[in-house]
PDB file of C-alpha atoms in Angstrom:
ATOM      1  CA  MET B  25      29.288  -0.577  12.125  1.00  0.00           C
ATOM      2  CA  GLU B  26      25.807  -2.285  13.750  1.00  0.00           C
ATOM      3  CA  GLN B  27      23.771  -4.533  11.982  1.00  0.00           C
ATOM      4  CA  HIS B  28      20.766  -6.488  13.008  1.00  0.00           C
ATOM      5  CA  PHE B  29      17.808  -8.493  11.592  1.00  0.00           C
ATOM      6  CA  ASP B  30      15.188  -9.940  13.321  1.00  0.00           C
ATOM      7  CA  TRP B  31      14.414 -12.574  11.228  1.00  0.00           C
ATOM      8  CA  ARG B  32      12.036 -14.177  13.445  1.00  0.00           C
ATOM      9  CA  LYS B  33       9.386 -11.679  12.403  1.00  0.00           C
ATOM     10  CA  LEU B  34      10.049 -11.436   8.738  1.00  0.00           C
ATOM     11  CA  VAL B  35       6.755 -12.595   7.530  1.00  0.00           C
ATOM     12  CA  GLY B  36       5.548 -12.718   3.903  1.00  0.00           C
ATOM     13  CA  LEU B  37       7.730 -10.782   1.829  1.00  0.00           C
ATOM     14  CA  GLU B  38       6.550 -10.486  -1.513  1.00  0.00           C
ATOM     15  CA  ALA B  39       7.456  -8.411  -4.791  1.00  0.00           C
ATOM     16  CA  ALA B  40       6.741  -9.369  -8.198  1.00  0.00           C
ATOM     17  CA  ALA B  41       9.931  -9.276 -10.129  1.00  0.00           C
ATOM     18  CA  ASP B  42       8.292  -6.564 -12.905  1.00  0.00           C
ATOM     19  CA  ASP B  43       7.566  -4.477 -10.257  1.00  0.00           C
ATOM     20  CA  GLU B  44       9.429  -1.147  -9.618  1.00  0.00           C
ATOM     21  CA  GLN B  45       8.284  -0.932  -6.092  1.00  0.00           C
ATOM     22  CA  PRO B  46       8.553  -4.001  -3.746  1.00  0.00           C
ATOM     23  CA  THR B  47       5.293  -4.744  -2.231  1.00  0.00           C
ATOM     24  CA  ASN B  48       7.177  -5.690   1.238  1.00  0.00           C
ATOM     25  CA  GLN B  49       4.039  -7.213   3.704  1.00  0.00           C
ATOM     26  CA  ALA B  50       6.966  -7.967   6.394  1.00  0.00           C
ATOM     27  CA  THR B  51       6.349  -7.177   9.700  1.00  0.00           C
ATOM     28  CA  ASP B  52       8.734  -5.773  12.750  1.00  0.00           C
ATOM     29  CA  VAL B  53      11.728  -6.193  11.021  1.00  0.00           C
ATOM     30  CA  THR B  54      14.641  -4.587  12.287  1.00  0.00           C
ATOM     31  CA  LEU B  55      17.278  -3.216  10.491  1.00  0.00           C
ATOM     32  CA  GLN B  56      20.113  -0.576  11.929  1.00  0.00           C
ATOM     33  CA  ILE B  57      23.130   0.508   9.390  1.00  0.00           C
ATOM     34  CA  ALA B  58      25.284   3.189  10.422  1.00  0.00           C
ATOM     35  CA  GLY B  59      24.334   4.686   7.225  1.00  0.00           C
ATOM     36  CA  ASP B  60      27.484   4.061   4.721  1.00  0.00           C
ATOM     37  CA  GLU B  61      25.990   1.582   2.240  1.00  0.00           C
ATOM     38  CA  GLN B  62      26.920   1.581  -0.955  1.00  0.00           C
ATOM     39  CA  SER B  63      23.892   2.101  -3.720  1.00  0.00           C
ATOM     40  CA  VAL B  64      24.074  -2.093  -5.615  1.00  0.00           C
ATOM     41  CA  GLU B  65      23.093  -0.367  -9.040  1.00  0.00           C
ATOM     42  CA  ASP B  66      26.750  -0.523  -9.942  1.00  0.00           C
ATOM     43  CA  ILE B  67      27.529  -4.352  -8.153  1.00  0.00           C
ATOM     44  CA  THR B  68      27.651  -7.744 -10.078  1.00  0.00           C
ATOM     45  CA  ILE B  69      26.923 -10.683  -8.511  1.00  0.00           C
ATOM     46  CA  ASP B  70      30.490 -11.985  -9.047  1.00  0.00           C
ATOM     47  CA  ASP B  71      31.227  -8.533  -6.997  1.00  0.00           C
ATOM     48  CA  LEU B  72      28.641  -9.986  -4.158  1.00  0.00           C
ATOM     49  CA  LEU B  73      29.595 -13.894  -4.450  1.00  0.00           C
ATOM     50  CA  ARG B  74      33.360 -12.816  -3.931  1.00  0.00           C
ATOM     51  CA  GLN B  75      32.280 -10.688  -0.853  1.00  0.00           C
ATOM     52  CA  CYS B  76      30.695 -13.333   0.661  1.00  0.00           C
ATOM     53  CA  VAL B  77      33.543 -16.036  -0.067  1.00  0.00           C
ATOM     54  CA  GLU B  78      36.632 -13.521   1.107  1.00  0.00           C
ATOM     55  CA  ARG B  79      34.063 -12.895   4.613  1.00  0.00           C
ATOM     56  CA  GLY B  80      34.080 -16.592   4.955  1.00  0.00           C
ATOM     57  CA  GLY B  81      30.248 -16.323   4.238  1.00  0.00           C
ATOM     58  CA  SER B  82      28.459 -19.770   2.964  1.00  0.00           C
ATOM     59  CA  ASP B  83      25.449 -18.062   0.980  1.00  0.00           C
ATOM     60  CA  LEU B  84      24.220 -15.281  -0.374  1.00  0.00           C
ATOM     61  CA  HIS B  85      20.669 -14.129  -0.324  1.00  0.00           C
ATOM     62  CA  LEU B  86      18.768 -11.768  -2.624  1.00  0.00           C
ATOM     63  CA  THR B  87      15.389 -10.217  -1.309  1.00  0.00           C
ATOM     64  CA  VAL B  88      13.456  -7.528  -2.548  1.00  0.00           C
ATOM     65  CA  GLY B  89      13.419  -4.771  -0.386  1.00  0.00           C
ATOM     66  CA  LEU B  90      16.829  -5.714   1.951  1.00  0.00           C
ATOM     67  CA  PRO B  91      20.393  -5.752   1.020  1.00  0.00           C
ATOM     68  CA  PRO B  92      22.455  -8.166  -0.256  1.00  0.00           C
ATOM     69  CA  THR B  93      22.625 -10.973   2.739  1.00  0.00           C
ATOM     70  CA  ILE B  94      25.419 -13.434   3.418  1.00  0.00           C
ATOM     71  CA  ARG B  95      25.584 -16.294   6.208  1.00  0.00           C
ATOM     72  CA  LEU B  96      28.370 -15.950   8.526  1.00  0.00           C
ATOM     73  CA  SER B  97      28.944 -18.807  11.262  1.00  0.00           C
ATOM     74  CA  GLY B  98      25.048 -19.343  10.420  1.00  0.00           C
ATOM     75  CA  HIS B  99      23.881 -15.695  11.316  1.00  0.00           C
ATOM     76  CA  LEU B 100      22.418 -13.889   8.641  1.00  0.00           C
ATOM     77  CA  THR B 101      24.495 -10.651   7.937  1.00  0.00           C
ATOM     78  CA  PRO B 102      23.266  -8.022   5.320  1.00  0.00           C
ATOM     79  CA  LEU B 103      26.298  -6.559   3.576  1.00  0.00           C
ATOM     80  CA  PRO B 104      26.655  -2.511   3.438  1.00  0.00           C
ATOM     81  CA  TYR B 105      24.701  -2.174   0.567  1.00  0.00           C
ATOM     82  CA  THR B 106      20.840   0.231  -0.430  1.00  0.00           C
ATOM     83  CA  PRO B 107      18.115  -2.631  -0.232  1.00  0.00           C
ATOM     84  CA  LEU B 108      17.776  -4.617  -3.493  1.00  0.00           C
ATOM     85  CA  THR B 109      14.581  -3.439  -5.539  1.00  0.00           C
ATOM     86  CA  PRO B 110      13.063  -6.067  -8.134  1.00  0.00           C
ATOM     87  CA  HIS B 111      14.592  -4.459 -11.047  1.00  0.00           C
ATOM     88  CA  ASP B 112      18.413  -5.004  -9.171  1.00  0.00           C
ATOM     89  CA  THR B 113      17.214  -8.383  -7.886  1.00  0.00           C
ATOM     90  CA  ARG B 114      16.469  -9.496 -11.478  1.00  0.00           C
ATOM     91  CA  ARG B 115      19.417  -8.374 -12.766  1.00  0.00           C
ATOM     92  CA  LEU B 116      21.904  -9.620 -10.775  1.00  0.00           C
ATOM     93  CA  VAL B 117      20.161 -13.134 -10.834  1.00  0.00           C
ATOM     94  CA  TYR B 118      19.775 -13.314 -14.349  1.00  0.00           C
ATOM     95  CA  GLU B 119      23.371 -12.537 -14.319  1.00  0.00           C
ATOM     96  CA  ALA B 120      24.096 -15.701 -12.698  1.00  0.00           C
ATOM     97  CA  LEU B 121      21.856 -17.516 -14.884  1.00  0.00           C
ATOM     98  CA  ASN B 122      23.558 -16.215 -18.011  1.00  0.00           C
ATOM     99  CA  ASP B 123      27.213 -17.380 -16.814  1.00  0.00           C
TER     100      ASP B 123
END
């Protein structure tokens, strides 16, 4: 599965946590996923952190409008999930804050 983000061209990604639709001000972001991504609705922050550790990642990035992303060997690599909505992002962050 080929995945590529051109993060250098990402500018001004904004979304309010209460909004149902992200207000994405990014330009020229390249996202190529083979189409077999899973919905993030049923995953937990523990699931994502576990995947990060199992894959040898050092960071987990949660950004509205993008799939959950991990840092592998210094490179940001999206996990095979659908892009996060403001609701998904808030839910995942609150799970971590409540533990």
